[in-house]
PDB file of C-alpha atoms in Angstrom:
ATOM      1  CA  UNK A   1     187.836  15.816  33.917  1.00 44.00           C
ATOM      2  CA  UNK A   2     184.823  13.655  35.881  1.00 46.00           C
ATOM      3  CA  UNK A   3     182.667  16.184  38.201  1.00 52.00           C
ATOM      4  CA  UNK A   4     180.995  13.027  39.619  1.00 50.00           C
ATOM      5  CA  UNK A   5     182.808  14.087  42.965  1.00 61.00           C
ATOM      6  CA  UNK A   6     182.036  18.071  42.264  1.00 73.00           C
ATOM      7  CA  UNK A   7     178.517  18.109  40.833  1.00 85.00           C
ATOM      8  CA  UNK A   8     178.500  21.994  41.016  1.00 94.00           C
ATOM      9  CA  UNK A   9     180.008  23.975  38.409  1.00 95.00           C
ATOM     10  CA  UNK A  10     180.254  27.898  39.148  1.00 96.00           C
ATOM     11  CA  UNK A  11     181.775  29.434  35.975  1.00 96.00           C
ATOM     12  CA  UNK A  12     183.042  32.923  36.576  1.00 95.00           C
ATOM     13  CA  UNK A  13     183.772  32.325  40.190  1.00 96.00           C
ATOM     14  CA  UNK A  14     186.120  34.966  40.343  1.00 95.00           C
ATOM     15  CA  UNK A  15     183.735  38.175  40.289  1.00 94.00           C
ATOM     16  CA  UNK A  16     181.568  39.442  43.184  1.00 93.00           C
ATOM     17  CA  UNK A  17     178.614  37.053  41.997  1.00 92.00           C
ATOM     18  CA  UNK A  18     180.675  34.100  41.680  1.00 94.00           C
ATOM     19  CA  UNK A  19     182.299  34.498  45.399  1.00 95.00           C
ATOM     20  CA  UNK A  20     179.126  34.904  47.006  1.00 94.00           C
ATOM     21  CA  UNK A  21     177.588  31.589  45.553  1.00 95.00           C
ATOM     22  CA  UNK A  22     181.135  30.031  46.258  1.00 96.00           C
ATOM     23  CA  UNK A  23     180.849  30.942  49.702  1.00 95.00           C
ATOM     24  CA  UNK A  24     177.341  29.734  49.961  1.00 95.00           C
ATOM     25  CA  UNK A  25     178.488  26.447  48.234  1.00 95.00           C
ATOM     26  CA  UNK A  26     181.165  26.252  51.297  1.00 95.00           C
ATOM     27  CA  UNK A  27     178.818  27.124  54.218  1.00 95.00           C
ATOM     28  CA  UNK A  28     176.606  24.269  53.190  1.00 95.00           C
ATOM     29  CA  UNK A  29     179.393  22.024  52.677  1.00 94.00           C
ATOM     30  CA  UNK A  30     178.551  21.461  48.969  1.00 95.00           C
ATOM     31  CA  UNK A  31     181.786  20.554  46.734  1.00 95.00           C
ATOM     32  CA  UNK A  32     181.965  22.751  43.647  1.00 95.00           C
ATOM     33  CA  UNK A  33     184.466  23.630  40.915  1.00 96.00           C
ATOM     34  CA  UNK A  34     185.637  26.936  40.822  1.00 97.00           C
ATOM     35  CA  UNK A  35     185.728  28.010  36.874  1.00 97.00           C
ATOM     36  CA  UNK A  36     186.905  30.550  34.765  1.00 96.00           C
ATOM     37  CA  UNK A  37     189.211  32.349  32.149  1.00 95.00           C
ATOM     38  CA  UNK A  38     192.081  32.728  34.423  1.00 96.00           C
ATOM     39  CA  UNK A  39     193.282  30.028  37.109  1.00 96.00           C
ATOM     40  CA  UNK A  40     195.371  32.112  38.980  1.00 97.00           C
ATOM     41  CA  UNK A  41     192.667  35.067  39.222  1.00 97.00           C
ATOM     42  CA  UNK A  42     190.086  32.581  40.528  1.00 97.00           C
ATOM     43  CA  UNK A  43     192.616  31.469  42.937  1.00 96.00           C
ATOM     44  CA  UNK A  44     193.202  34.536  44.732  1.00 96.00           C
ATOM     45  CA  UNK A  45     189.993  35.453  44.603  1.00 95.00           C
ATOM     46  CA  UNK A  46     189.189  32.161  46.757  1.00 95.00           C
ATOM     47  CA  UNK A  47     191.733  32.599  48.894  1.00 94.00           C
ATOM     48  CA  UNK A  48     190.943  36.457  49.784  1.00 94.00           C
ATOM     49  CA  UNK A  49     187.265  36.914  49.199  1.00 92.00           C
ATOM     50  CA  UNK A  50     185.715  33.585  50.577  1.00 91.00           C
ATOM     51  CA  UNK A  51     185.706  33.694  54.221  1.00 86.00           C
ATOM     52  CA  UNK A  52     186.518  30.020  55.347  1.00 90.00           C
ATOM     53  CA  UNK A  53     187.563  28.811  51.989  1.00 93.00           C
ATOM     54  CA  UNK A  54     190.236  26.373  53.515  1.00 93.00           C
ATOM     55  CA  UNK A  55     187.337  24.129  54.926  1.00 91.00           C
ATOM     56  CA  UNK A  56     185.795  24.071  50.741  1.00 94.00           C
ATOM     57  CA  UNK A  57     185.913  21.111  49.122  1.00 93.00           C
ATOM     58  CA  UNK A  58     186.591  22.655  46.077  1.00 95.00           C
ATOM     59  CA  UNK A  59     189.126  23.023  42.508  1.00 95.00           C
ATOM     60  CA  UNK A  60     189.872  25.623  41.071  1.00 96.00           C
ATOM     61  CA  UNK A  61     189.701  25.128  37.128  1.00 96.00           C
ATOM     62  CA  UNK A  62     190.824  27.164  33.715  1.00 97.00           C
ATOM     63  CA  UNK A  63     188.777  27.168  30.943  1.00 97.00           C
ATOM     64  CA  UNK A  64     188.685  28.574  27.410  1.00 97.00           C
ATOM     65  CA  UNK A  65     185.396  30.538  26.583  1.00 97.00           C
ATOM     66  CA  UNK A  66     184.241  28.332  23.826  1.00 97.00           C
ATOM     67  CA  UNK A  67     181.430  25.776  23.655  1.00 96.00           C
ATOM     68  CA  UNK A  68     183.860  22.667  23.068  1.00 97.00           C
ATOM     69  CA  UNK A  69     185.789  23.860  26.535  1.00 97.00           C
ATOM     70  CA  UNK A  70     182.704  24.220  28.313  1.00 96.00           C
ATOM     71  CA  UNK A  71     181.172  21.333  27.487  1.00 95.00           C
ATOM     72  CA  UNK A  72     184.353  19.012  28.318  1.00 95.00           C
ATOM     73  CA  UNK A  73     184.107  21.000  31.479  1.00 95.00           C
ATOM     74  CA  UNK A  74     180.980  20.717  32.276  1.00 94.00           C
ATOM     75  CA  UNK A  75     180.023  17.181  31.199  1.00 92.00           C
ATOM     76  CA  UNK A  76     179.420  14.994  34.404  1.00 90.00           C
ATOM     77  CA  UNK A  77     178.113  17.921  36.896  1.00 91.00           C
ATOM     78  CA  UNK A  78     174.929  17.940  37.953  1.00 88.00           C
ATOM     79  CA  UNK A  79     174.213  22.079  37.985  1.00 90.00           C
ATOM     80  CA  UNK A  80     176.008  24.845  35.889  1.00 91.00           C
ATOM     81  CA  UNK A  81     176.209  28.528  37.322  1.00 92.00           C
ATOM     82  CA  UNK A  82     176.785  30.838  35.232  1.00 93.00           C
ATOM     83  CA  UNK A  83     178.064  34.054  37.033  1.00 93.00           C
ATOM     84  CA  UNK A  84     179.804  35.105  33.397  1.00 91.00           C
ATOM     85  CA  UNK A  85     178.622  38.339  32.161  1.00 84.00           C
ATOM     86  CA  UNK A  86     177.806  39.945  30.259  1.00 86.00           C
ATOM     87  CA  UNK A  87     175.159  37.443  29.543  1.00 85.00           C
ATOM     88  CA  UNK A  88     174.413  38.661  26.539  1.00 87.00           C
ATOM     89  CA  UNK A  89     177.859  38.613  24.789  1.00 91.00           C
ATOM     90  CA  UNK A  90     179.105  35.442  26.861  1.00 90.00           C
ATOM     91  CA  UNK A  91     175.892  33.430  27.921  1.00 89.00           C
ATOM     92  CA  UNK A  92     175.628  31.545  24.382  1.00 93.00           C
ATOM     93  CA  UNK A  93     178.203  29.482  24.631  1.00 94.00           C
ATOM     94  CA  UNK A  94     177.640  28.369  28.016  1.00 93.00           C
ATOM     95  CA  UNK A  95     173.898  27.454  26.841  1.00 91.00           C
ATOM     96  CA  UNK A  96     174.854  25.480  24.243  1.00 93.00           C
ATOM     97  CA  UNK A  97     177.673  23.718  26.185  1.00 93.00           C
ATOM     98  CA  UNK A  98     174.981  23.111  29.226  1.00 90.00           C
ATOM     99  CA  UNK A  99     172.950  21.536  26.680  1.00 90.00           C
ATOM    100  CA  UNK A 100     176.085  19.201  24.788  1.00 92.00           C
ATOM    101  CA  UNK A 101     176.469  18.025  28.721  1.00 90.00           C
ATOM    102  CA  UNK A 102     173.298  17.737  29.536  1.00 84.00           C
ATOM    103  CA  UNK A 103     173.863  19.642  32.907  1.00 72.00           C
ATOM    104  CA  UNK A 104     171.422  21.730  34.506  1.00 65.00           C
ATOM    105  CA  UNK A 105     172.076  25.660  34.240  1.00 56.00           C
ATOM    106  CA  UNK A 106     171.559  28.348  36.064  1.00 56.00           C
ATOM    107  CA  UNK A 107     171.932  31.123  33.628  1.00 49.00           C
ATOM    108  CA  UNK A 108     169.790  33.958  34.436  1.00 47.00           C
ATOM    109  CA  UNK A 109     171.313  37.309  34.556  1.00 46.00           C
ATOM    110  CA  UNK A 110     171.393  38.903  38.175  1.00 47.00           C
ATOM    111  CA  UNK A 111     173.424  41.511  39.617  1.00 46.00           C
ATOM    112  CA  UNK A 112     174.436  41.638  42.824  1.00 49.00           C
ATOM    113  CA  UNK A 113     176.307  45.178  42.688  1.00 48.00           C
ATOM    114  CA  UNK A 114     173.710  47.374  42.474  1.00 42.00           C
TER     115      UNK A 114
END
């Protein structure tokens, strides 16, 4: 898969972190991938969390939580967020991938729930 068109990864778009920056991503009319374990999750989460999501240019992709994955996945984008958590039991992975694509990456932990 070439990101050359979507230089903006967000991995774990489907939880309440994810959505926000997606939505963000949409309002400034920046074209993203939407990425995580589960397709059809990340799906309906776009379609009934992100106000406006119709006007996104955006995919939605499904991806195995493994460094190989990640990295096929990631190669060609320009930034990497990770909204995965938790950080410390998933964030390796996406590190080292980052760093096989040589994409930038957003990892640090932040919660937006309180």
């Amino acid at each position: 898969m070439s990101n050359s068109k979507k230089p903006v990864v967000v991995y774990g778009a489907s939880g309440y972190t994810g959505r926000l920056v997606c939505e963000y991503l949409r309002e400034h009319g920046i074209p993203f991938l939407a990425a995580g374990r589960n397709g059809d999750k990340i799906q309906s989460a776009m379609k009934s969390n992100v106000a406006g999501i119709e006007t996104a240019s955006y995919e939605v992709v499904e991806v195995i939580h493994t460094a190989e994955a990640l990295t096929h996945l990631f190669t060609g984008a320009s930034v990497v967020l990770n909204t995965v958590g938790p950080f410390a039991k998933f964030g390796p992975e996406v590190v080292e991938a980052c760093l096989a694509a040589n994409a930038t990456t957003a990892t640090r932990p932040a919660s937006r729930t309180g």
